JSON list of C-alpha atoms in Angstrom, two decimals:
[
{"chain": "M", "resi": 1, "resn": "MET", "atom": "CA", "xyz": [9.10, 24.01, -0.75]},
{"chain": "M", "resi": 2, "resn": "LYS", "atom": "CA", "xyz": [12.22, 26.04, -0.86]},
{"chain": "M", "resi": 3, "resn": "ARG", "atom": "CA", "xyz": [14.72, 25.14, -3.53]},
{"chain": "M", "resi": 4, "resn": "SER", "atom": "CA", "xyz": [18.36, 24.89, -2.42]},
{"chain": "M", "resi": 5, "resn": "ALA", "atom": "CA", "xyz": [21.25, 26.29, -4.35]},
{"chain": "M", "resi": 6, "resn": "PRO", "atom": "CA", "xyz": [22.81, 23.94, -6.90]},
{"chain": "M", "resi": 7, "resn": "PHE", "atom": "CA", "xyz": [25.48, 21.67, -5.40]},
{"chain": "M", "resi": 8, "resn": "HIS", "atom": "CA", "xyz": [29.02, 22.25, -6.63]},
{"chain": "M", "resi": 9, "resn": "VAL", "atom": "CA", "xyz": [31.54, 19.48, -6.47]},
{"chain": "M", "resi": 10, "resn": "SER", "atom": "CA", "xyz": [35.23, 20.48, -6.71]},
{"chain": "M", "resi": 11, "resn": "ALA", "atom": "CA", "xyz": [37.55, 18.74, -9.18]},
{"chain": "M", "resi": 12, "resn": "ASP", "atom": "CA", "xyz": [39.43, 17.24, -6.27]},
{"chain": "M", "resi": 13, "resn": "ASP", "atom": "CA", "xyz": [36.41, 15.82, -4.57]},
{"chain": "M", "resi": 14, "resn": "SER", "atom": "CA", "xyz": [35.24, 14.34, -7.98]},
{"chain": "M", "resi": 15, "resn": "GLU", "atom": "CA", "xyz": [38.53, 12.74, -8.58]},
{"chain": "M", "resi": 16, "resn": "LEU", "atom": "CA", "xyz": [38.63, 11.33, -5.06]},
{"chain": "M", "resi": 17, "resn": "PHE", "atom": "CA", "xyz": [35.15, 9.87, -5.48]},
{"chain": "M", "resi": 18, "resn": "ARG", "atom": "CA", "xyz": [36.02, 8.22, -8.78]},
{"chain": "M", "resi": 19, "resn": "LYS", "atom": "CA", "xyz": [39.26, 6.67, -7.28]},
{"chain": "M", "resi": 20, "resn": "THR", "atom": "CA", "xyz": [37.30, 5.39, -4.26]},
{"chain": "M", "resi": 21, "resn": "VAL", "atom": "CA", "xyz": [34.38, 3.94, -6.22]},
{"chain": "M", "resi": 22, "resn": "GLY", "atom": "CA", "xyz": [36.50, 2.58, -9.08]},
{"chain": "M", "resi": 23, "resn": "PRO", "atom": "CA", "xyz": [35.28, 1.40, -12.42]},
{"chain": "M", "resi": 24, "resn": "VAL", "atom": "CA", "xyz": [31.45, 0.94, -12.74]},
{"chain": "M", "resi": 25, "resn": "LYS", "atom": "CA", "xyz": [29.29, -0.95, -14.99]},
{"chain": "M", "resi": 26, "resn": "PRO", "atom": "CA", "xyz": [25.92, 0.42, -16.01]},
{"chain": "M", "resi": 27, "resn": "LEU", "atom": "CA", "xyz": [22.80, -1.61, -14.99]},
{"chain": "M", "resi": 28, "resn": "ARG", "atom": "CA", "xyz": [20.86, -3.35, -17.66]},
{"chain": "M", "resi": 29, "resn": "THR", "atom": "CA", "xyz": [17.49, -1.62, -17.66]},
{"chain": "M", "resi": 30, "resn": "GLU", "atom": "CA", "xyz": [15.69, -4.57, -19.27]},
{"chain": "M", "resi": 31, "resn": "ARG", "atom": "CA", "xyz": [15.95, -6.61, -16.06]},
{"chain": "M", "resi": 32, "resn": "PHE", "atom": "CA", "xyz": [13.59, -4.07, -14.26]},
{"chain": "M", "resi": 33, "resn": "VAL", "atom": "CA", "xyz": [9.81, -4.67, -14.39]},
{"chain": "M", "resi": 34, "resn": "HIS", "atom": "CA", "xyz": [7.82, -1.66, -15.23]},
{"chain": "M", "resi": 35, "resn": "ALA", "atom": "CA", "xyz": [4.14, -1.51, -14.55]},
{"chain": "M", "resi": 36, "resn": "PRO", "atom": "CA", "xyz": [2.17, -1.05, -17.92]},
{"chain": "M", "resi": 37, "resn": "ARG", "atom": "CA", "xyz": [0.84, 2.55, -18.36]},
{"chain": "M", "resi": 38, "resn": "ARG", "atom": "CA", "xyz": [-2.91, 2.95, -18.41]},
{"chain": "M", "resi": 39, "resn": "ARG", "atom": "CA", "xyz": [-4.39, 4.58, -21.50]},
{"chain": "M", "resi": 40, "resn": "PRO", "atom": "CA", "xyz": [-5.56, 8.04, -20.41]},
{"chain": "M", "resi": 41, "resn": "GLY", "atom": "CA", "xyz": [-9.07, 7.68, -21.72]},
{"chain": "M", "resi": 42, "resn": "ARG", "atom": "CA", "xyz": [-9.76, 4.34, -20.04]},
{"chain": "M", "resi": 43, "resn": "ALA", "atom": "CA", "xyz": [-12.52, 4.76, -17.45]},
{"chain": "M", "resi": 44, "resn": "ARG", "atom": "CA", "xyz": [-12.15, 3.08, -14.15]},
{"chain": "M", "resi": 45, "resn": "PHE", "atom": "CA", "xyz": [-14.81, 3.99, -11.54]},
{"chain": "M", "resi": 46, "resn": "ALA", "atom": "CA", "xyz": [-17.25, 6.91, -11.75]},
{"chain": "M", "resi": 47, "resn": "LYS", "atom": "CA", "xyz": [-17.31, 8.57, -8.39]},
{"chain": "M", "resi": 48, "resn": "ALA", "atom": "CA", "xyz": [-20.53, 7.00, -7.46]},
{"chain": "M", "resi": 49, "resn": "GLY", "atom": "CA", "xyz": [-19.22, 3.62, -8.42]},
{"chain": "M", "resi": 50, "resn": "ARG", "atom": "CA", "xyz": [-16.06, 4.17, -6.40]},
{"chain": "M", "resi": 51, "resn": "LEU", "atom": "CA", "xyz": [-18.02, 5.08, -3.32]},
{"chain": "M", "resi": 52, "resn": "ALA", "atom": "CA", "xyz": [-20.47, 2.13, -3.82]},
{"chain": "M", "resi": 53, "resn": "ALA", "atom": "CA", "xyz": [-17.48, -0.28, -4.02]},
{"chain": "M", "resi": 54, "resn": "ILE", "atom": "CA", "xyz": [-16.31, 0.92, -0.61]},
{"chain": "M", "resi": 55, "resn": "GLU", "atom": "CA", "xyz": [-19.58, 1.33, 1.14]},
{"chain": "M", "resi": 56, "resn": "PRO", "atom": "CA", "xyz": [-20.38, -2.19, 2.47]},
{"chain": "M", "resi": 57, "resn": "GLY", "atom": "CA", "xyz": [-17.15, -2.35, 4.54]},
{"chain": "M", "resi": 58, "resn": "LEU", "atom": "CA", "xyz": [-17.94, 1.00, 6.15]},
{"chain": "M", "resi": 59, "resn": "THR", "atom": "CA", "xyz": [-21.41, -0.04, 7.49]},
{"chain": "M", "resi": 60, "resn": "SER", "atom": "CA", "xyz": [-20.30, -3.45, 8.67]},
{"chain": "M", "resi": 61, "resn": "ARG", "atom": "CA", "xyz": [-19.98, -4.10, 12.32]},
{"chain": "M", "resi": 62, "resn": "GLN", "atom": "CA", "xyz": [-18.32, -7.41, 11.81]},
{"chain": "M", "resi": 63, "resn": "ILE", "atom": "CA", "xyz": [-15.00, -7.66, 13.64]},
{"chain": "M", "resi": 64, "resn": "ASP", "atom": "CA", "xyz": [-13.06, -10.88, 14.06]},
{"chain": "M", "resi": 65, "resn": "PRO", "atom": "CA", "xyz": [-12.51, -11.21, 17.82]},
{"chain": "M", "resi": 66, "resn": "LEU", "atom": "CA", "xyz": [-9.92, -14.14, 17.27]},
{"chain": "M", "resi": 67, "resn": "LEU", "atom": "CA", "xyz": [-7.54, -11.91, 15.28]},
{"chain": "M", "resi": 68, "resn": "ALA", "atom": "CA", "xyz": [-4.35, -11.74, 17.31]},
{"chain": "M", "resi": 69, "resn": "SER", "atom": "CA", "xyz": [-2.06, -8.73, 17.04]},
{"chain": "M", "resi": 70, "resn": "ALA", "atom": "CA", "xyz": [0.90, -10.71, 15.66]},
{"chain": "M", "resi": 71, "resn": "GLU", "atom": "CA", "xyz": [-1.25, -12.77, 13.17]},
{"chain": "M", "resi": 72, "resn": "PRO", "atom": "CA", "xyz": [-0.56, -11.54, 9.67]},
{"chain": "M", "resi": 73, "resn": "LEU", "atom": "CA", "xyz": [-3.43, -10.53, 7.47]},
{"chain": "M", "resi": 74, "resn": "SER", "atom": "CA", "xyz": [-3.77, -12.08, 4.00]},
{"chain": "M", "resi": 75, "resn": "HIS", "atom": "CA", "xyz": [-6.75, -12.12, 1.55]},
{"chain": "M", "resi": 76, "resn": "ARG", "atom": "CA", "xyz": [-7.32, -12.27, -2.11]},
{"chain": "M", "resi": 77, "resn": "ARG", "atom": "CA", "xyz": [-10.55, -12.04, -4.18]},
{"chain": "M", "resi": 78, "resn": "PRO", "atom": "CA", "xyz": [-11.64, -15.16, -6.23]},
{"chain": "M", "resi": 79, "resn": "GLY", "atom": "CA", "xyz": [-9.92, -15.03, -9.62]},
{"chain": "M", "resi": 80, "resn": "VAL", "atom": "CA", "xyz": [-6.81, -13.23, -8.18]},
{"chain": "M", "resi": 81, "resn": "PRO", "atom": "CA", "xyz": [-3.87, -15.60, -8.63]},
{"chain": "M", "resi": 82, "resn": "GLU", "atom": "CA", "xyz": [-1.70, -16.65, -5.69]},
{"chain": "M", "resi": 83, "resn": "SER", "atom": "CA", "xyz": [1.24, -15.18, -7.68]},
{"chain": "M", "resi": 84, "resn": "VAL", "atom": "CA", "xyz": [-0.29, -11.75, -7.13]},
{"chain": "M", "resi": 85, "resn": "LEU", "atom": "CA", "xyz": [-0.39, -12.29, -3.38]},
{"chain": "M", "resi": 86, "resn": "ARG", "atom": "CA", "xyz": [3.29, -13.43, -3.41]},
{"chain": "M", "resi": 87, "resn": "LYS", "atom": "CA", "xyz": [4.32, -10.27, -5.38]},
{"chain": "M", "resi": 88, "resn": "LEU", "atom": "CA", "xyz": [2.29, -8.10, -2.99]},
{"chain": "M", "resi": 89, "resn": "ARG", "atom": "CA", "xyz": [3.96, -9.90, 0.02]},
{"chain": "M", "resi": 90, "resn": "ARG", "atom": "CA", "xyz": [7.41, -9.33, -1.49]},
{"chain": "M", "resi": 91, "resn": "GLY", "atom": "CA", "xyz": [6.79, -5.67, -2.11]},
{"chain": "M", "resi": 92, "resn": "ASP", "atom": "CA", "xyz": [6.87, -5.85, -5.86]},
{"chain": "M", "resi": 93, "resn": "TYR", "atom": "CA", "xyz": [4.22, -3.17, -6.18]},
{"chain": "M", "resi": 94, "resn": "GLY", "atom": "CA", "xyz": [5.09, 0.39, -5.55]},
{"chain": "M", "resi": 95, "resn": "ILE", "atom": "CA", "xyz": [3.18, 2.12, -2.77]},
{"chain": "M", "resi": 96, "resn": "ASP", "atom": "CA", "xyz": [0.97, 4.96, -4.16]},
{"chain": "M", "resi": 97, "resn": "GLY", "atom": "CA", "xyz": [-0.32, 6.15, -0.75]},
{"chain": "M", "resi": 98, "resn": "GLU", "atom": "CA", "xyz": [-0.36, 5.57, 2.85]},
{"chain": "M", "resi": 99, "resn": "LEU", "atom": "CA", "xyz": [-2.91, 5.92, 5.65]},
{"chain": "M", "resi": 100, "resn": "ASP", "atom": "CA", "xyz": [-2.02, 5.91, 9.45]},
{"chain": "M", "resi": 101, "resn": "LEU", "atom": "CA", "xyz": [-4.95, 5.13, 11.69]},
{"chain": "M", "resi": 102, "resn": "HIS", "atom": "CA", "xyz": [-3.06, 5.30, 14.98]},
{"chain": "M", "resi": 103, "resn": "GLY", "atom": "CA", "xyz": [-4.94, 7.15, 17.68]},
{"chain": "M", "resi": 104, "resn": "LEU", "atom": "CA", "xyz": [-8.39, 6.74, 16.08]},
{"chain": "M", "resi": 105, "resn": "ASN", "atom": "CA", "xyz": [-11.35, 4.80, 17.37]},
{"chain": "M", "resi": 106, "resn": "VAL", "atom": "CA", "xyz": [-13.10, 2.16, 15.31]},
{"chain": "M", "resi": 107, "resn": "THR", "atom": "CA", "xyz": [-15.68, 4.54, 13.80]},
{"chain": "M", "resi": 108, "resn": "GLN", "atom": "CA", "xyz": [-13.17, 7.24, 13.00]},
{"chain": "M", "resi": 109, "resn": "ALA", "atom": "CA", "xyz": [-10.86, 4.58, 11.48]},
{"chain": "M", "resi": 110, "resn": "LYS", "atom": "CA", "xyz": [-13.51, 3.28, 9.15]},
{"chain": "M", "resi": 111, "resn": "HIS", "atom": "CA", "xyz": [-14.46, 6.69, 7.97]},
{"chain": "M", "resi": 112, "resn": "ALA", "atom": "CA", "xyz": [-10.83, 7.56, 7.37]},
{"chain": "M", "resi": 113, "resn": "LEU", "atom": "CA", "xyz": [-10.29, 4.26, 5.53]},
{"chain": "M", "resi": 114, "resn": "HIS", "atom": "CA", "xyz": [-13.31, 4.88, 3.43]},
{"chain": "M", "resi": 115, "resn": "ASP", "atom": "CA", "xyz": [-12.13, 8.39, 2.43]},
{"chain": "M", "resi": 116, "resn": "PHE", "atom": "CA", "xyz": [-8.71, 7.17, 1.75]},
{"chain": "M", "resi": 117, "resn": "LEU", "atom": "CA", "xyz": [-9.81, 4.28, -0.50]},
{"chain": "M", "resi": 118, "resn": "ALA", "atom": "CA", "xyz": [-12.24, 6.59, -2.44]},
{"chain": "M", "resi": 119, "resn": "ASP", "atom": "CA", "xyz": [-9.26, 9.11, -2.96]},
{"chain": "M", "resi": 120, "resn": "ALA", "atom": "CA", "xyz": [-6.93, 6.26, -3.93]},
{"chain": "M", "resi": 121, "resn": "LEU", "atom": "CA", "xyz": [-9.40, 4.96, -6.51]},
{"chain": "M", "resi": 122, "resn": "ALA", "atom": "CA", "xyz": [-9.84, 8.53, -7.83]},
{"chain": "M", "resi": 123, "resn": "ARG", "atom": "CA", "xyz": [-6.15, 8.82, -8.25]},
{"chain": "M", "resi": 124, "resn": "HIS", "atom": "CA", "xyz": [-5.97, 5.47, -10.04]},
{"chain": "M", "resi": 125, "resn": "ALA", "atom": "CA", "xyz": [-3.71, 4.21, -7.29]},
{"chain": "M", "resi": 126, "resn": "THR", "atom": "CA", "xyz": [-2.59, 0.57, -7.72]},
{"chain": "M", "resi": 127, "resn": "CYS", "atom": "CA", "xyz": [-1.18, -0.34, -4.19]},
{"chain": "M", "resi": 128, "resn": "VAL", "atom": "CA", "xyz": [-1.57, 1.54, -0.93]},
{"chain": "M", "resi": 129, "resn": "ARG", "atom": "CA", "xyz": [-0.31, 0.93, 2.68]},
{"chain": "M", "resi": 130, "resn": "ILE", "atom": "CA", "xyz": [-2.64, 1.13, 5.73]},
{"chain": "M", "resi": 131, "resn": "ILE", "atom": "CA", "xyz": [-1.07, 1.35, 9.05]},
{"chain": "M", "resi": 132, "resn": "HIS", "atom": "CA", "xyz": [-3.53, 0.08, 11.59]},
{"chain": "M", "resi": 133, "resn": "GLY", "atom": "CA", "xyz": [-1.17, -0.75, 14.46]},
{"chain": "M", "resi": 134, "resn": "LYS", "atom": "CA", "xyz": [-0.75, -4.00, 16.41]},
{"chain": "M", "resi": 135, "resn": "GLY", "atom": "CA", "xyz": [-3.41, -3.17, 19.09]},
{"chain": "M", "resi": 136, "resn": "LEU", "atom": "CA", "xyz": [-0.92, -3.50, 21.91]},
{"chain": "M", "resi": 137, "resn": "ARG", "atom": "CA", "xyz": [-2.85, -0.82, 23.95]},
{"chain": "M", "resi": 138, "resn": "SER", "atom": "CA", "xyz": [-6.25, -2.32, 23.27]},
{"chain": "M", "resi": 139, "resn": "GLY", "atom": "CA", "xyz": [-5.92, -4.72, 26.24]},
{"chain": "M", "resi": 140, "resn": "SER", "atom": "CA", "xyz": [-8.16, -7.72, 26.31]},
{"chain": "M", "resi": 141, "resn": "ARG", "atom": "CA", "xyz": [-10.25, -6.44, 23.37]},
{"chain": "M", "resi": 142, "resn": "GLY", "atom": "CA", "xyz": [-7.33, -7.30, 21.07]},
{"chain": "M", "resi": 143, "resn": "PRO", "atom": "CA", "xyz": [-6.46, -5.38, 17.89]},
{"chain": "M", "resi": 144, "resn": "VAL", "atom": "CA", "xyz": [-9.76, -3.60, 17.26]},
{"chain": "M", "resi": 145, "resn": "ILE", "atom": "CA", "xyz": [-8.57, -1.28, 14.52]},
{"chain": "M", "resi": 146, "resn": "LYS", "atom": "CA", "xyz": [-6.74, -4.14, 12.82]},
{"chain": "M", "resi": 147, "resn": "SER", "atom": "CA", "xyz": [-9.89, -6.31, 12.84]},
{"chain": "M", "resi": 148, "resn": "ALA", "atom": "CA", "xyz": [-11.96, -3.35, 11.56]},
{"chain": "M", "resi": 149, "resn": "VAL", "atom": "CA", "xyz": [-9.54, -2.78, 8.65]},
{"chain": "M", "resi": 150, "resn": "ASP", "atom": "CA", "xyz": [-9.67, -6.55, 7.91]},
{"chain": "M", "resi": 151, "resn": "ALA", "atom": "CA", "xyz": [-13.44, -6.53, 7.80]},
{"chain": "M", "resi": 152, "resn": "VAL", "atom": "CA", "xyz": [-13.65, -3.37, 5.72]},
{"chain": "M", "resi": 153, "resn": "LEU", "atom": "CA", "xyz": [-11.24, -4.61, 3.15]},
{"chain": "M", "resi": 154, "resn": "ARG", "atom": "CA", "xyz": [-12.67, -8.06, 2.77]},
{"chain": "M", "resi": 155, "resn": "GLN", "atom": "CA", "xyz": [-16.10, -6.43, 1.97]},
{"chain": "M", "resi": 156, "resn": "THR", "atom": "CA", "xyz": [-14.72, -3.75, -0.43]},
{"chain": "M", "resi": 157, "resn": "SER", "atom": "CA", "xyz": [-14.96, -4.96, -3.95]},
{"chain": "M", "resi": 158, "resn": "ALA", "atom": "CA", "xyz": [-12.37, -2.38, -5.16]},
{"chain": "M", "resi": 159, "resn": "VAL", "atom": "CA", "xyz": [-9.84, -4.32, -3.20]},
{"chain": "M", "resi": 160, "resn": "ALA", "atom": "CA", "xyz": [-8.31, -7.24, -5.13]},
{"chain": "M", "resi": 161, "resn": "ALA", "atom": "CA", "xyz": [-5.91, -8.41, -2.46]},
{"chain": "M", "resi": 162, "resn": "TYR", "atom": "CA", "xyz": [-4.03, -7.37, 0.69]},
{"chain": "M", "resi": 163, "resn": "VAL", "atom": "CA", "xyz": [-1.27, -8.80, 2.95]},
{"chain": "M", "resi": 164, "resn": "SER", "atom": "CA", "xyz": [0.44, -7.72, 6.15]},
{"chain": "M", "resi": 165, "resn": "ALA", "atom": "CA", "xyz": [3.54, -5.53, 5.38]},
{"chain": "M", "resi": 166, "resn": "GLY", "atom": "CA", "xyz": [6.99, -6.78, 5.58]},
{"chain": "M", "resi": 167, "resn": "HIS", "atom": "CA", "xyz": [9.08, -6.23, 8.66]},
{"chain": "M", "resi": 168, "resn": "GLY", "atom": "CA", "xyz": [10.59, -2.97, 7.41]},
{"chain": "M", "resi": 169, "resn": "ALA", "atom": "CA", "xyz": [7.25, -1.48, 6.42]},
{"chain": "M", "resi": 170, "resn": "GLY", "atom": "CA", "xyz": [5.21, -2.09, 9.49]},
{"chain": "M", "resi": 171, "resn": "GLY", "atom": "CA", "xyz": [4.95, -5.83, 9.80]},
{"chain": "M", "resi": 172, "resn": "THR", "atom": "CA", "xyz": [1.74, -7.13, 11.26]},
{"chain": "M", "resi": 173, "resn": "GLY", "atom": "CA", "xyz": [0.76, -3.55, 12.18]},
{"chain": "M", "resi": 174, "resn": "ALA", "atom": "CA", "xyz": [0.18, -2.56, 8.51]},
{"chain": "M", "resi": 175, "resn": "VAL", "atom": "CA", "xyz": [-1.22, -3.89, 5.33]},
{"chain": "M", "resi": 176, "resn": "HIS", "atom": "CA", "xyz": [-0.43, -3.52, 1.66]},
{"chain": "M", "resi": 177, "resn": "VAL", "atom": "CA", "xyz": [-3.57, -3.32, -0.40]},
{"chain": "M", "resi": 178, "resn": "LEU", "atom": "CA", "xyz": [-3.75, -4.01, -4.06]},
{"chain": "M", "resi": 179, "resn": "LEU", "atom": "CA", "xyz": [-6.66, -2.15, -5.66]},
{"chain": "M", "resi": 180, "resn": "ALA", "atom": "CA", "xyz": [-8.64, -3.73, -8.46]},
{"chain": "M", "resi": 181, "resn": "ALA", "atom": "CA", "xyz": [-8.35, -1.93, -11.92]},
{"chain": "M", "resi": 182, "resn": "ARG", "atom": "CA", "xyz": [-11.74, -1.03, -13.11]}
]
C-alpha cells in the first residue's frame, strides 16, 4: 500500500474549522464497552479440534426447504443467554472477518464456509459476517445457500450464536456469527 504525503492544514483553514465547529467537549471513555483481552498463553482450539468442530456441518445434506428468503435467521446454543443474542442482533460485537458466498453453488459455499470458519478460529476471531444472499435468483428452490449456511452453522459446535444482520449490513442476506471461546 502506497503511503500518501502528510496532509498539511493551513492556519486559515484550521481557524475556519474551529469557528465552524465551535467549542467541543471530550467524550468520557468509561461509557464505551471494551471486549476483554485474551491472555496470550490461553489455548483455544488445536488445529485438529478446530476442524473437528466444523466438520459435521460440512458433510450434512440437511437443508430447510421452508426457509423463506426474507425470513431472518436466529439461533443460539443451549447455555448462551438471550442477552448475547440481543447484543449480536444490535451489532454490539465488532466484526473480525467477512465471507461473501455470492455466485457459489451449495458445495462450493459449504467448503468456503468451512475454510473461513477454520481460519477465523485460528485467528481467535470473536464475531464474523457471512453474506449468503437472499436467494432471489434461486427460483422455486428458495434460498439454497442461505439454507445451507443455516444448516452448517447449527451443526458447528464452534458457533455460539448467529442472527441475520441488520438492514445496513446485509439484512436477511447475511448473518453475524458469534464464535465460541474455547
